[in-house]
Amino acid sequence: MSSRESRAAIRVSSAGPADPLLVEDLVAANRILAKEGVLDGWGHVSVRHDRDPGRFLLSRSLAPEMVSAEDIIEFDLDNVPVDDRGRDLYSERFIHGEIYKVRPDVKAICHTHAPPVIPFGVTTIPLRPMYHRAAFIAAGVPIFEIRDAAGMTDMLIRDPQLGAALAKSISDKPAVLMRGHGATVVAPSLPRLVGRSIFLALNATLQAQALIMTQGGVINYLDPEEARLIEAREGYGLGRAWKAWKRKALQLP
Amino acid sequence: MSSRESRAAIRVSSAGPADPLLVEDLVAANRILAKEGVLDGWGHVSVRHDRDPGRFLLSRSLAPEMVSAEDIIEFDLDNVPVDDRGRDLYSERFIHGEIYKVRPDVKAICHTHAPPVIPFGVTTIPLRPMYHRAAFIAAGVPIFEIRDAAGMTDMLIRDPQLGAALAKSISDKPAVLMRGHGATVVAPSLPRLVGRSIFLALNATLQAQALIMTQGGVINYLDPEEARLIEAREGYGLGRAWKAWKRKALQLP
Amino acid sequence: MSSRESRAAIRVSSAGPADPLLVEDLVAANRILAKEGVLDGWGHVSVRHDRDPGRFLLSRSLAPEMVSAEDIIEFDLDNVPVDDRGRDLYSERFIHGEIYKVRPDVKAICHTHAPPVIPFGVTTIPLRPMYHRAAFIAAGVPIFEIRDAAGMTDMLIRDPQLGAALAKSISDKPAVLMRGHGATVVAPSLPRLVGRSIFLALNATLQAQALIMTQGGVINYLDPEEARLIEAREGYGLGRAWKAWKRKALQLP
Amino acid sequence: MSSRESRAAIRVSSAGPADPLLVEDLVAANRILAKEGVLDGWGHVSVRHDRDPGRFLLSRSLAPEMVSAEDIIEFDLDNVPVDDRGRDLYSERFIHGEIYKVRPDVKAICHTHAPPVIPFGVTTIPLRPMYHRAAFIAAGVPIFEIRDAAGMTDMLIRDPQLGAALAKSISDKPAVLMRGHGATVVAPSLPRLVGRSIFLALNATLQAQALIMTQGGVINYLDPEEARLIEAREGYGLGRAWKAWKRKALQLP
């Protein structure tokens, strides 16, 4: 479905203006992840609307590093914009709505092509948590094989059916690798989404290093119980990094 | 052939002034690829003239990061400048003219020494497409062995014969690795050329990582049909990254 | 123990104002190590008080790159702040006090999650000194296994008992790797601490490279006697790098 | 020999003021190599005096990125400063004088701890030229084993005898690796020295990559004759990169 077709007929009402701080954090998340090399010119980040769990916020089609508050558009969970004012939309917006539909715990979603995760998407080596910052990986990071869902494609999640297939693949996990494409990460808040997106990529780099160094020998990953205890308290302390990331990304004083 | 010799005798007429936007994009392409680490002090980028397929535009001999509109010179496909005003020319300009001669589909060419592609030029491991951004690699990336064309040389494509040999080696492909030297990338437009040049290098890095991690095990590359479907729509969406790359490279607001 | 609980009851007297130059160096150390990629948003650096070996200086809970002189708080060796003015403290401040207690030779401590050291903390390959800048590694870098000290945890050194266990693990060594977490580095001065923290990470990168290149073959590490002779004179010469690091970190003219 | 001792007694006359452009290029070389990551806080660069082959120019003891024209000091080939005005000198200045003594072809010298060369100094894998920019490596890059010259040391070239041993080890080659320490590179000019220093490190990175990818399989290095033909013309073309490097390093318009 191309960016402007067959949208005119549908009318979606707004949940009202989102909290300006939430919008500011969404802009910050876009720019932080671009600065950290997690998002290239094509990835995107969304957040669930604070007034209505049936709406989410996502930029118009724009490189993440260029996103500002005025680029943010409200969508319903069928990925229909409330008012796009004729602007181009991300062709893969279906990733967002379809996951929000089936994952009420998810408040923020990032779709990324971060280079270090690409090799793990095309081999059979599972991602495992190397250290506390990547504890969420212990829950398991499945690989989405788009061929199983739709045969030969251009790899993009460009319709609701593919979005639903991806949502099914991520199941109750914090992230899913997309074979030959990238990954999608979910979280209960924007700061945790940014943390997970950064550490998914960093853990991939470090795990690859350990695998190569040991030539298949023993690696002492986090124990599932350690990971559970870390995740149970992760909110605390993340604010410290979030403040520094946001300051740099928004060039605050 | 050194930069100023035996050129005075030949007179080439101009196709007229090129579209200023095309020149701006050519300048941007030079600077983007320098910023992204694809071009060092020596690579170069050209574009076919918009008024005459028998002419191309290329900077005078200058590091790509320093190229401005006033440095751009018009050449005919025999690599003769219309009016070089006595300025030094790239000694490897023959890469450009000779490929434009035999590849009417090609509108832009980049010659690069991007580090990640060097190891693939000196081993027998073929480049394969790791993910959708590098789908063009599925068409095959041959290796140009200059020894086959000319025996022992200083590795440079410094005359029309070597340029023609390189053009024969690239055949109908999107890129060719040059053993012990670098690579040459071609595309139907400057934005796609920039994308291909960046993702040729990034795919090399990621493929090397996957090869090492799996120690020769199975890697799930893009299927040729997936690659074909991606390439068939690649134009769409590339503009988003191009806008961001260009803004940074030209320091636009 | 969370950041503000059960502290009100204890009163600790100040050793008096610290040397402003020491505070400036502590601020510089925080920012240098952030710039060099050794500290992310969570690591921290402390220094022993110049007027009283029973006190140390550490920032309030803040990303190292944002630390300024006004953020520095005085603590006693039981990790009790003299006057925190209600500000949040690092939950892992116990690393610092417990090591200062048992290591009178230590004047400065850094807790880091530097990526290159993570793989060495989860494999059985010991860090060895690749070159003169990392000679201190010859003394041995143990691995702290928090499971031995406390079973399943959230990996953080969040109480005096865990701090003491870490202090026991580092013993008389210059650094300790923390499995699934990071490392803690100690030194007789802030400049040497900064040097050791940077070169612990760089040596890990280079040793991993050598291990992989040789596939387990012979690596010619520094001889223990060479390391001893280097360490005996290391103070000399370090000032040159310290001056450059500090100038960049504090944006001095 | 520490930096200020036993120097007062010797008097060396000046060869007169050096060409200001040569001094500017020496300052630029220091800053370029710092920017490129080839020099850390401790490496150094020298150039032979343009008026007298028996004199060379080297900064006072200072991190290369901070070197300005006023820091440059004239030395004789016994490494005695003409007039150091009481400033600290590099303790390893003996590298420079001793090589200039026995290598009249050498006009510029760089001592570096560039990380990628360190692994090659401690393994038995010889550096080989991966591509045209590193053709000089075909001449061979020996490894200096300081234990052979002086047994157990602190690894530094801190006296004329060690300098002479290093000069003997480099023989007629363009560079020498120093086991557990770094490398020393020589060249007939500052621009070529800068190029060699950068590409020695880059070639090490790329050769390591190729070695690992092929797991000891065949790598198609430059042929010695190719390398000879490249070196015979290298001066041409280098100016293009030199101009760009210098502009950035000196922040020229």
Coordinates of C-alpha atoms in Angstrom, one line a residue, chain B residues 1-231:
Chain B
M1 CA 48.9 9.7 -19.1
S2 CA 49.7 12.5 -16.6
S3 CA 47.2 15.1 -15.8
R4 CA 47.9 17.9 -18.3
E5 CA 49.7 16.3 -21.2
S6 CA 48.4 15.8 -24.7
R7 CA 45.1 17.3 -24.0
A8 CA 45.5 20.7 -25.6
A9 CA 45.1 19.4 -29.2
I10 CA 41.6 18.0 -28.6
R11 CA 38.6 20.3 -28.6
V12 CA 35.3 19.1 -27.2
S13 CA 32.1 21.2 -27.3
S14 CA 29.9 21.6 -24.3
A15 CA 26.4 20.2 -24.0
G16 CA 25.5 23.5 -22.2
P17 CA 25.2 24.2 -18.6
A18 CA 24.0 21.3 -16.5
D19 CA 21.0 21.6 -14.2
P20 CA 22.2 23.4 -11.1
L21 CA 20.3 20.9 -8.9
L22 CA 22.2 18.0 -10.5
V23 CA 25.5 19.8 -9.8
E24 CA 24.4 20.4 -6.2
D25 CA 23.6 16.7 -5.9
L26 CA 26.9 15.8 -7.3
V27 CA 28.7 18.0 -4.8
A28 CA 26.5 16.5 -2.0
A29 CA 27.3 13.0 -3.2
N30 CA 31.0 13.7 -2.9
R31 CA 30.7 15.1 0.6
I32 CA 28.2 12.5 1.9
L33 CA 30.5 9.6 0.8
A34 CA 33.5 11.4 2.4
K35 CA 31.5 11.9 5.7
E36 CA 30.4 8.2 5.7
G37 CA 34.0 7.0 5.3
V38 CA 33.3 5.5 1.8
L39 CA 35.6 8.0 0.1
D40 CA 39.1 8.9 1.4
G41 CA 41.2 11.6 -0.1
W42 CA 41.3 9.9 -3.5
G43 CA 38.0 8.4 -4.6
H44 CA 35.7 10.3 -7.0
V45 CA 32.0 10.5 -8.1
S46 CA 30.6 11.5 -11.5
V47 CA 27.1 11.9 -13.0
R48 CA 26.0 11.8 -16.6
H49 CA 25.0 15.3 -18.0
D50 CA 21.3 15.9 -17.9
R51 CA 21.3 17.5 -21.4
D52 CA 23.5 15.0 -23.2
P53 CA 24.2 11.3 -22.5
G54 CA 27.5 11.8 -24.3
R55 CA 28.9 14.0 -21.5
F56 CA 29.5 13.5 -17.8
L57 CA 30.4 15.8 -14.9
L58 CA 33.3 15.1 -12.5
S59 CA 35.3 17.3 -10.1
R60 CA 38.8 18.5 -10.9
S61 CA 41.5 16.5 -9.0
L62 CA 40.4 17.3 -5.4
A63 CA 39.6 15.3 -2.2
P64 CA 35.9 14.6 -2.3
E65 CA 35.2 16.4 1.0
M66 CA 36.5 19.6 -0.6
V67 CA 34.5 19.5 -3.8
S68 CA 32.3 22.5 -4.6
A69 CA 30.2 23.4 -7.7
E70 CA 33.0 25.5 -9.2
D71 CA 35.2 22.4 -9.3
I72 CA 32.9 20.4 -11.5
I73 CA 34.2 19.9 -15.1
E74 CA 32.3 18.5 -18.1
F75 CA 33.9 15.6 -20.0
D76 CA 33.0 13.7 -23.1
L77 CA 32.9 9.9 -23.0
D78 CA 36.5 9.8 -24.2
N79 CA 37.4 11.5 -20.9
V80 CA 38.4 14.7 -22.6
P81 CA 37.4 17.8 -20.6
V82 CA 35.4 20.5 -22.4
D83 CA 37.3 23.2 -20.6
D84 CA 39.6 22.3 -17.6
R85 CA 41.0 25.8 -17.4
G86 CA 44.4 24.2 -16.8
R87 CA 43.4 22.5 -13.6
D88 CA 44.6 19.0 -12.6
L89 CA 42.4 16.1 -13.5
Y90 CA 41.9 12.8 -11.7
S91 CA 44.3 10.3 -13.3
E92 CA 41.6 7.6 -13.1
R93 CA 38.9 9.6 -14.9
F94 CA 38.9 6.8 -17.5
I95 CA 36.9 4.7 -15.2
H96 CA 34.0 7.0 -15.7
G97 CA 33.9 7.6 -19.5
E98 CA 34.5 4.0 -20.4
I99 CA 31.7 2.7 -18.3
Y100 CA 29.3 5.4 -19.5
K101 CA 30.1 4.4 -23.0
V102 CA 28.9 0.8 -22.7
R103 CA 26.2 1.2 -19.9
P104 CA 23.5 3.5 -21.1
D105 CA 21.5 2.6 -17.9
V106 CA 24.2 4.1 -15.7
K107 CA 23.7 7.7 -14.7
A108 CA 26.2 7.9 -11.8
I109 CA 29.6 6.3 -10.9
C110 CA 31.6 6.2 -7.7
H111 CA 35.2 4.9 -7.4
T112 CA 36.1 4.1 -3.8
H113 CA 38.7 2.6 -1.5
A114 CA 36.2 1.9 1.2
P115 CA 38.2 -0.3 3.7
P116 CA 35.6 -3.0 4.3
V117 CA 35.5 -4.0 0.6
I118 CA 39.3 -4.4 0.4
P119 CA 39.5 -7.9 2.0
F120 CA 36.7 -9.2 -0.3
G121 CA 38.8 -8.1 -3.3
V122 CA 41.8 -10.2 -2.3
T123 CA 40.0 -13.4 -1.2
T124 CA 37.8 -15.8 -3.1
I125 CA 34.8 -15.2 -0.9
P126 CA 32.0 -13.7 -3.0
L127 CA 30.0 -10.8 -1.6
R128 CA 26.4 -11.9 -0.9
P129 CA 23.4 -9.7 0.2
M130 CA 22.9 -9.8 4.0
Y131 CA 19.9 -7.6 4.0
H132 CA 17.4 -5.5 2.1
R133 CA 19.6 -2.3 1.9
A134 CA 22.2 -4.3 0.0
A135 CA 19.8 -6.2 -2.3
F136 CA 21.7 -4.9 -5.4
I137 CA 24.6 -7.2 -4.4
A138 CA 22.4 -10.2 -5.4
A139 CA 23.1 -9.4 -9.0
G140 CA 26.7 -10.3 -8.4
V141 CA 29.8 -8.3 -7.7
P142 CA 32.7 -9.4 -9.9
I143 CA 36.4 -8.9 -9.1
F144 CA 38.5 -7.0 -11.6
E145 CA 42.0 -8.5 -11.8
I146 CA 44.2 -5.8 -13.4
R147 CA 46.9 -8.4 -14.0
D148 CA 44.7 -10.1 -16.5
A149 CA 44.2 -6.9 -18.4
A150 CA 47.7 -5.4 -18.3
G151 CA 50.1 -7.5 -16.3
M152 CA 52.2 -5.6 -13.7
T153 CA 50.9 -2.1 -13.2
D154 CA 50.7 0.6 -10.5
M155 CA 47.1 -0.6 -10.1
L156 CA 45.6 2.7 -11.4
I157 CA 43.1 2.9 -14.3
R158 CA 45.1 5.5 -16.0
D159 CA 44.3 5.1 -19.6
P160 CA 41.3 4.3 -21.9
Q161 CA 42.3 0.7 -22.4
L162 CA 42.3 0.0 -18.6
G163 CA 39.0 1.8 -18.3
A164 CA 37.5 -0.3 -21.0
A165 CA 38.8 -3.5 -19.4
L166 CA 37.2 -2.4 -16.1
A167 CA 33.9 -1.6 -17.9
K168 CA 34.0 -5.1 -19.5
S169 CA 34.6 -6.6 -16.0
I170 CA 31.7 -4.8 -14.4
S171 CA 29.5 -6.0 -17.3
D172 CA 25.8 -5.4 -16.4
K173 CA 26.5 -5.5 -12.7
P174 CA 25.9 -2.7 -10.1
A175 CA 29.5 -2.8 -8.8
V176 CA 33.0 -4.4 -9.3
L177 CA 35.7 -5.0 -6.7
M178 CA 39.2 -4.1 -7.9
R179 CA 41.8 -6.4 -6.5
G180 CA 44.3 -4.7 -4.2
H181 CA 42.7 -1.3 -5.0
G182 CA 39.0 -0.8 -4.1
A183 CA 35.7 -0.8 -6.0
T184 CA 33.6 1.0 -8.6
V185 CA 29.9 1.3 -8.1
V186 CA 27.3 2.4 -10.7
A187 CA 23.6 3.3 -10.4
P188 CA 20.7 4.9 -12.3
S189 CA 20.8 8.1 -10.1
L190 CA 23.0 9.9 -7.6
P191 CA 20.9 9.0 -4.6
R192 CA 20.9 5.3 -5.5
L193 CA 24.7 5.5 -6.1
V194 CA 25.2 6.9 -2.7
G195 CA 23.0 4.3 -1.1
R196 CA 24.8 1.5 -3.0
S197 CA 28.3 2.8 -2.2
I198 CA 27.4 3.0 1.5
F199 CA 25.7 -0.4 1.7
L200 CA 28.4 -2.2 -0.4
A201 CA 30.8 -1.3 2.4
L202 CA 28.4 -2.0 5.3
N203 CA 27.3 -5.4 3.8
A204 CA 31.0 -6.3 3.5
T205 CA 31.5 -5.6 7.2
L206 CA 28.3 -7.6 8.2
Q207 CA 29.0 -10.5 5.9
A208 CA 32.5 -10.8 7.3
Q209 CA 31.1 -10.8 10.8
A210 CA 28.6 -13.5 9.9
L211 CA 31.3 -15.6 8.2
I212 CA 33.5 -15.4 11.2
M213 CA 30.7 -16.1 13.8
T214 CA 29.5 -19.2 12.0
Q215 CA 33.0 -20.4 11.1
G216 CA 31.8 -21.3 7.6
G217 CA 28.3 -22.4 8.7
V218 CA 25.0 -21.5 7.0
I219 CA 24.1 -17.9 6.4
N220 CA 20.6 -17.1 5.2
Y221 CA 21.3 -14.6 2.4
L222 CA 18.5 -12.7 0.6
D223 CA 16.8 -14.9 -2.0
P224 CA 17.4 -13.6 -5.6
E225 CA 13.7 -13.1 -5.9
E226 CA 13.6 -11.1 -2.7
A227 CA 16.4 -9.0 -4.0
R228 CA 14.6 -8.5 -7.4
L229 CA 11.5 -7.3 -5.6
I230 CA 13.4 -4.9 -3.4
E231 CA 15.3 -3.4 -6.3

